[in-house]
Amino acid sequence: MPDPVLTRLLIACLAAASLGGCATLPAPACLPPSQPMLSAELAFGRNIGDRLGVSDAEFRRFTAQEITPRFPDGLTVVDGVGQWRDSERGYIVREKAKLVTLVFADDPAKRAALSAIADAYKQRFKQQAVMISVRPSCVSF
């Protein structure tokens, strides 16, 4: 787990994401043809215990089963390496990660879907946390 301050921040972010339409982010002033949307980034650690436990194939299956049905319009997956302080064991853990970026119109159901994805990952792969970051964006395709 991250240190206590980061843990509280992560819990606050997850709580805000799970509140759906209760809290809205201000829409940015976008220049055409861009539209105001939300951009979400989810960071998924891949270790289970002290070893790589979530393979590329397992993450592809998770994406197909949990993320794509909730965000069928598209997503981006990037490989990464992250680190966090395990407060239970008192040291820095470094691990491979998957970063998923989603762009969507602000919608309480989509916000709730972010928490559902994180919960599914934590349960399926025995993870302590999934980072969710949501911010307003100007987007055009």
XYZ file of N, CA and C in Angstrom:
423
model
N 0.845 -1.189 0.000
C 0.000 0.000 0.000
C 0.878 1.236 0.000
N 0.429 2.299 -0.601
C 1.158 3.558 -0.531
C 1.173 4.075 0.906
N 1.978 5.126 1.135
C 2.015 5.695 2.479
C 0.629 6.226 2.849
N 0.386 6.508 4.137
C -0.959 6.891 4.590
C -1.547 8.088 3.873
N -0.731 9.090 3.535
C -1.259 10.268 2.828
C -1.727 9.871 1.441
N -0.905 9.083 0.731
C -1.308 8.639 -0.606
C -2.504 7.706 -0.542
N -2.569 6.885 0.499
C -3.713 5.993 0.655
C -4.997 6.791 0.797
N -4.972 7.845 1.643
C -6.167 8.669 1.818
C -6.533 9.368 0.515
N -5.525 9.835 -0.238
C -5.782 10.488 -1.519
C -6.417 9.512 -2.500
N -5.882 8.288 -2.569
C -6.433 7.274 -3.463
C -7.867 6.944 -3.076
N -8.135 6.797 -1.785
C -9.496 6.498 -1.332
C -10.437 7.638 -1.692
N -9.972 8.880 -1.526
C -10.808 10.034 -1.883
C -11.111 10.045 -3.370
N -10.088 9.737 -4.192
C -10.309 9.711 -5.645
C -11.291 8.611 -6.024
N -11.122 7.435 -5.424
C -12.037 6.336 -5.727
C -13.450 6.661 -5.261
N -13.568 7.286 -4.102
C -14.893 7.658 -3.612
C -15.537 8.671 -4.538
N -14.760 9.649 -5.002
C -15.305 10.654 -5.920
C -15.753 9.999 -7.220
N -14.947 9.052 -7.708
C -15.326 8.381 -8.952
C -16.592 7.549 -8.766
N -16.761 6.956 -7.576
C -17.930 6.116 -7.363
C -19.198 6.917 -7.099
N -19.064 8.207 -6.841
C -20.245 9.025 -6.585
C -21.002 9.388 -7.855
N -20.443 9.029 -8.986
C -21.127 9.292 -10.251
C -21.366 10.754 -10.461
N -22.610 11.157 -10.593
C -22.954 12.533 -10.915
C -22.972 13.467 -9.727
N -22.628 13.006 -8.536
C -22.680 13.864 -7.357
C -21.684 15.008 -7.439
N -20.535 14.770 -8.025
C -19.522 15.817 -8.161
C -19.125 15.888 -9.623
N -19.217 17.056 -10.197
C -18.834 17.185 -11.592
C -17.608 18.058 -11.704
N -16.796 17.745 -12.697
C -15.622 18.550 -12.980
C -16.032 19.672 -13.915
N -15.444 20.857 -13.757
C -15.813 21.950 -14.654
C -15.385 21.635 -16.081
N -16.268 21.915 -17.032
C -15.947 21.682 -18.446
C -14.988 22.762 -18.918
N -13.924 22.369 -19.601
C -12.993 23.369 -20.113
C -13.598 24.109 -21.310
N -13.075 25.291 -21.583
C -13.490 26.039 -22.778
C -12.685 25.484 -23.941
N -13.336 24.722 -24.799
C -12.657 24.031 -25.893
C -12.786 24.814 -27.192
N -11.729 24.798 -27.977
C -11.755 25.396 -29.299
C -12.241 24.354 -30.301
N -13.157 24.726 -31.191
C -13.638 23.769 -32.197
C -12.458 23.247 -33.027
N -12.494 21.999 -33.380
C -13.600 21.048 -33.292
C -13.609 20.242 -32.000
N -12.764 20.585 -31.037
C -12.714 19.829 -29.781
C -14.019 19.959 -29.010
N -14.308 18.912 -28.253
C -15.488 18.853 -27.393
C -15.036 18.637 -25.950
N -15.740 19.227 -24.974
C -15.388 18.933 -23.577
C -15.777 17.497 -23.231
N -14.818 16.765 -22.701
C -15.028 15.379 -22.297
C -14.209 15.134 -21.043
N -14.275 13.931 -20.520
C -13.425 13.530 -19.408
C -12.383 12.546 -19.926
N -11.210 12.633 -19.365
C -10.136 11.697 -19.668
C -9.797 10.977 -18.368
N -9.836 9.661 -18.397
C -9.531 8.864 -17.209
C -8.322 7.984 -17.490
N -7.465 7.902 -16.503
C -6.325 6.992 -16.585
C -6.413 6.033 -15.410
N -6.289 4.758 -15.702
C -6.288 3.727 -14.675
C -4.934 3.041 -14.710
N -4.311 2.858 -13.551
C -3.019 2.184 -13.446
C -3.218 0.861 -12.726
N -2.879 -0.219 -13.421
C -3.059 -1.576 -12.914
C -1.698 -2.203 -12.651
N -1.367 -2.453 -11.376
C -0.146 -3.186 -11.056
C -0.294 -4.630 -11.486
N 0.836 -5.255 -11.838
C 0.767 -6.614 -12.373
C 1.376 -7.672 -11.454
N 1.965 -7.250 -10.339
C 2.505 -8.241 -9.410
C 1.390 -8.852 -8.580
N 1.569 -10.116 -8.270
C 0.759 -10.778 -7.254
C 1.782 -11.279 -6.245
N 1.755 -10.690 -5.062
C 2.834 -10.938 -4.112
C 4.087 -10.245 -4.630
N 5.193 -10.958 -4.650
C 6.462 -10.372 -5.087
C 6.861 -10.794 -6.499
N 5.933 -11.335 -7.259
C 6.295 -11.780 -8.620
C 5.249 -11.300 -9.620
N 5.674 -11.243 -10.883
C 4.733 -10.881 -11.948
C 3.656 -11.962 -11.985
N 2.416 -11.548 -11.799
C 1.343 -12.527 -11.739
C 0.272 -12.330 -12.787
N 0.212 -11.138 -13.398
C -0.802 -10.855 -14.409
C -0.084 -10.784 -15.757
N -0.253 -11.829 -16.553
C 0.417 -11.894 -17.856
C -0.254 -10.956 -18.858
N 0.416 -10.737 -19.988
C -0.186 -9.936 -21.057
C -1.498 -10.555 -21.530
N -1.516 -11.884 -21.656
C -2.733 -12.573 -22.113
C -3.868 -12.404 -21.102
N -3.554 -12.497 -19.800
C -4.589 -12.309 -18.783
C -5.114 -10.877 -18.794
N -4.219 -9.911 -19.015
C -4.685 -8.529 -19.055
C -5.539 -8.279 -20.301
N -5.173 -8.890 -21.423
C -6.019 -8.765 -22.633
C -7.407 -9.343 -22.377
N -7.479 -10.486 -21.701
C -8.786 -11.078 -21.368
C -9.569 -10.160 -20.434
N -8.889 -9.606 -19.426
C -9.548 -8.685 -18.512
C -10.089 -7.478 -19.273
N -9.298 -6.932 -20.168
C -9.720 -5.786 -20.977
C -10.959 -6.145 -21.787
N -10.930 -7.312 -22.429
C -12.058 -7.741 -23.261
C -13.322 -7.989 -22.435
N -13.166 -8.511 -21.227
C -14.323 -8.877 -20.405
C -14.854 -7.739 -19.547
N -13.976 -6.857 -19.068
C -14.387 -5.854 -18.082
C -14.353 -4.411 -18.588
N -13.339 -4.058 -19.388
C -13.208 -2.662 -19.802
C -13.963 -2.377 -21.096
N -13.727 -3.176 -22.119
C -14.355 -2.937 -23.422
C -15.877 -2.910 -23.364
N -16.543 -3.822 -22.640
C -18.007 -3.740 -22.580
C -18.517 -2.428 -21.955
N -17.744 -1.866 -21.035
C -18.157 -0.622 -20.374
C -17.761 0.627 -21.175
N -16.719 0.508 -21.995
C -16.222 1.622 -22.811
C -15.949 1.117 -24.230
N -17.012 0.778 -24.961
C -16.832 0.164 -26.279
C -16.302 1.115 -27.350
N -16.311 2.423 -27.097
C -15.866 3.370 -28.124
C -14.355 3.400 -28.294
N -13.607 2.855 -27.364
C -12.163 2.776 -27.533
C -11.394 3.086 -26.266
N -10.136 2.692 -26.273
C -9.244 2.887 -25.147
C -7.813 2.734 -25.633
N -6.876 3.138 -24.804
C -5.459 2.966 -25.094
C -4.819 2.266 -23.909
N -3.996 1.250 -24.192
C -3.263 0.526 -23.162
C -1.774 0.722 -23.413
N -1.056 1.115 -22.362
C 0.382 1.345 -22.445
C 1.056 0.535 -21.350
N 2.179 -0.093 -21.682
C 2.969 -0.785 -20.676
C 3.767 0.234 -19.878
N 3.886 -0.004 -18.589
C 4.639 0.892 -17.730
C 5.330 0.141 -16.611
N 6.077 0.887 -15.829
C 6.712 0.371 -14.628
C 6.403 1.367 -13.528
N 5.891 0.887 -12.420
C 5.524 1.774 -11.324
C 6.186 1.354 -10.027
N 5.997 2.188 -9.039
C 6.470 1.836 -7.707
C 5.552 2.437 -6.664
N 5.503 1.830 -5.525
C 4.708 2.308 -4.406
C 5.303 1.754 -3.117
N 5.018 2.417 -2.016
C 5.527 1.958 -0.717
C 4.506 1.011 -0.100
N 4.950 -0.208 0.170
C 4.130 -1.190 0.868
C 4.242 -0.881 2.359
N 3.212 -0.263 2.918
C 3.265 0.166 4.316
C 3.235 -1.023 5.283
N 2.698 -2.158 4.846
C 2.662 -3.333 5.711
C 4.053 -3.942 5.872
N 4.841 -3.926 4.791
C 6.180 -4.525 4.846
C 7.279 -3.469 4.949
N 6.928 -2.193 4.727
C 7.869 -1.106 4.948
C 8.941 -0.908 3.889
N 8.661 -1.284 2.634
C 9.657 -1.016 1.597
C 8.994 -0.678 0.272
N 9.827 -0.179 -0.640
C 9.351 0.214 -1.973
C 9.211 -1.033 -2.839
N 8.054 -1.143 -3.494
C 7.790 -2.238 -4.430
C 7.790 -1.651 -5.836
N 8.551 -2.257 -6.715
C 8.565 -1.854 -8.127
C 7.948 -2.992 -8.923
N 7.076 -2.607 -9.879
C 6.408 -3.652 -10.645
C 6.006 -3.144 -12.023
N 5.831 -4.091 -12.923
C 5.282 -3.758 -14.227
C 3.838 -3.329 -14.036
N 3.348 -2.505 -14.965
C 1.983 -1.996 -14.864
C 1.377 -1.870 -16.254
N 0.078 -1.773 -16.281
C -0.666 -1.435 -17.494
C -1.390 -0.127 -17.198
N -1.255 0.848 -18.084
C -1.957 2.117 -17.973
C -3.015 2.151 -19.052
N -4.250 2.381 -18.654
C -5.368 2.430 -19.595
C -5.922 3.845 -19.591
N -6.028 4.433 -20.782
C -6.616 5.760 -20.935
C -7.962 5.614 -21.615
N -8.975 6.274 -21.030
C -10.335 6.271 -21.561
C -10.794 7.714 -21.697
N -11.501 8.023 -22.769
C -12.067 9.351 -22.982
C -13.558 9.170 -23.196
N -14.369 9.980 -22.467
C -15.814 9.798 -22.556
C -16.527 11.069 -22.141
N -17.769 11.202 -22.607
C -18.618 12.308 -22.167
C -18.974 12.081 -20.708
N -19.044 13.167 -19.941
C -19.348 13.051 -18.517
C -20.729 12.414 -18.349
N -20.758 11.328 -17.588
C -21.972 10.534 -17.412
C -21.815 9.754 -16.111
N -22.788 9.831 -15.210
C -22.677 9.103 -13.942
C -22.434 7.606 -14.128
N -23.026 7.010 -15.145
C -22.835 5.574 -15.375
C -21.389 5.267 -15.768
N -20.779 6.136 -16.566
C -19.382 5.926 -16.967
C -18.453 6.105 -15.772
N -18.755 7.083 -14.919
C -17.935 7.271 -13.721
C -18.025 6.038 -12.825
N -19.218 5.507 -12.654
C -19.397 4.301 -11.844
C -18.679 3.111 -12.475
N -18.641 3.070 -13.800
C -17.964 1.975 -14.504
C -16.471 1.945 -14.173
N -15.869 3.104 -13.958
C -14.445 3.143 -13.599
C -14.204 2.387 -12.288
N -15.039 2.635 -11.303
C -14.907 1.940 -10.019
C -15.186 0.449 -10.161
N -16.150 0.102 -10.992
C -16.472 -1.314 -11.209
C -15.286 -2.046 -11.840
N -14.606 -1.394 -12.780
C -13.427 -1.990 -13.421
C -12.334 -2.202 -12.376
N -12.069 -1.174 -11.563
C -11.033 -1.282 -10.531
C -11.372 -2.397 -9.545
N -12.622 -2.474 -9.114
C -13.039 -3.516 -8.175
C -12.860 -4.911 -8.775
N -13.215 -5.057 -10.043
C -13.083 -6.359 -10.707
C -11.616 -6.784 -10.786
N -10.745 -5.839 -11.097
C -9.319 -6.153 -11.194
C -8.766 -6.552 -9.828
N -9.101 -5.775 -8.798
C -8.596 -6.075 -7.453
C -9.050 -7.462 -7.008
N -10.294 -7.790 -7.288
C -10.816 -9.096 -6.884
C -10.172 -10.223 -7.692
N -10.123 -10.063 -9.014
C -9.622 -11.138 -9.875
C -8.145 -11.419 -9.642
N -7.343 -10.355 -9.436
C -5.894 -10.522 -9.358
C -5.313 -10.236 -7.974
N -6.172 -10.209 -6.950
C -5.729 -10.033 -5.561
C -4.852 -8.790 -5.400
N -5.339 -7.650 -5.900
C -4.610 -6.388 -5.818
C -5.129 -5.538 -4.673
N -4.247 -4.731 -4.090
C -4.653 -3.831 -3.013
C -5.319 -2.576 -3.552
N -4.902 -2.123 -4.738
C -5.425 -0.858 -5.260
C -5.269 -0.794 -6.772
N -6.109 0.015 -7.383
C -5.983 0.428 -8.786
C -6.122 1.941 -8.766
N -5.146 2.636 -9.353
C -5.231 4.095 -9.381
C -6.204 4.532 -10.472
N -7.079 5.489 -10.133
C -7.990 6.094 -11.101
C -7.784 7.597 -11.036
N -7.494 8.190 -12.176
C -7.339 9.646 -12.267
C -8.294 10.143 -13.344
N -9.134 11.134 -13.007
C -10.111 11.676 -13.962
C -9.907 13.180 -14.047
N -9.865 13.692 -15.272
C -9.701 15.144 -15.466
C -10.464 15.596 -16.695
N -10.870 16.861 -16.699
C -11.538 17.413 -17.894
C -10.541 17.537 -19.032
N -11.028 17.356 -20.263
C -10.171 17.436 -21.452
C -10.953 18.052 -22.599
N -10.237 18.592 -23.553
C -10.807 19.003 -24.836
C -10.363 17.955 -25.847
N -11.322 17.306 -26.505
C -11.026 16.158 -27.333
C -11.644 16.311 -28.714
N -10.876 15.940 -29.722
C -11.431 15.819 -31.072
C -10.864 14.552 -31.696
N -11.635 13.979 -32.606
C -11.218 12.739 -33.271
C -11.160 12.971 -34.761
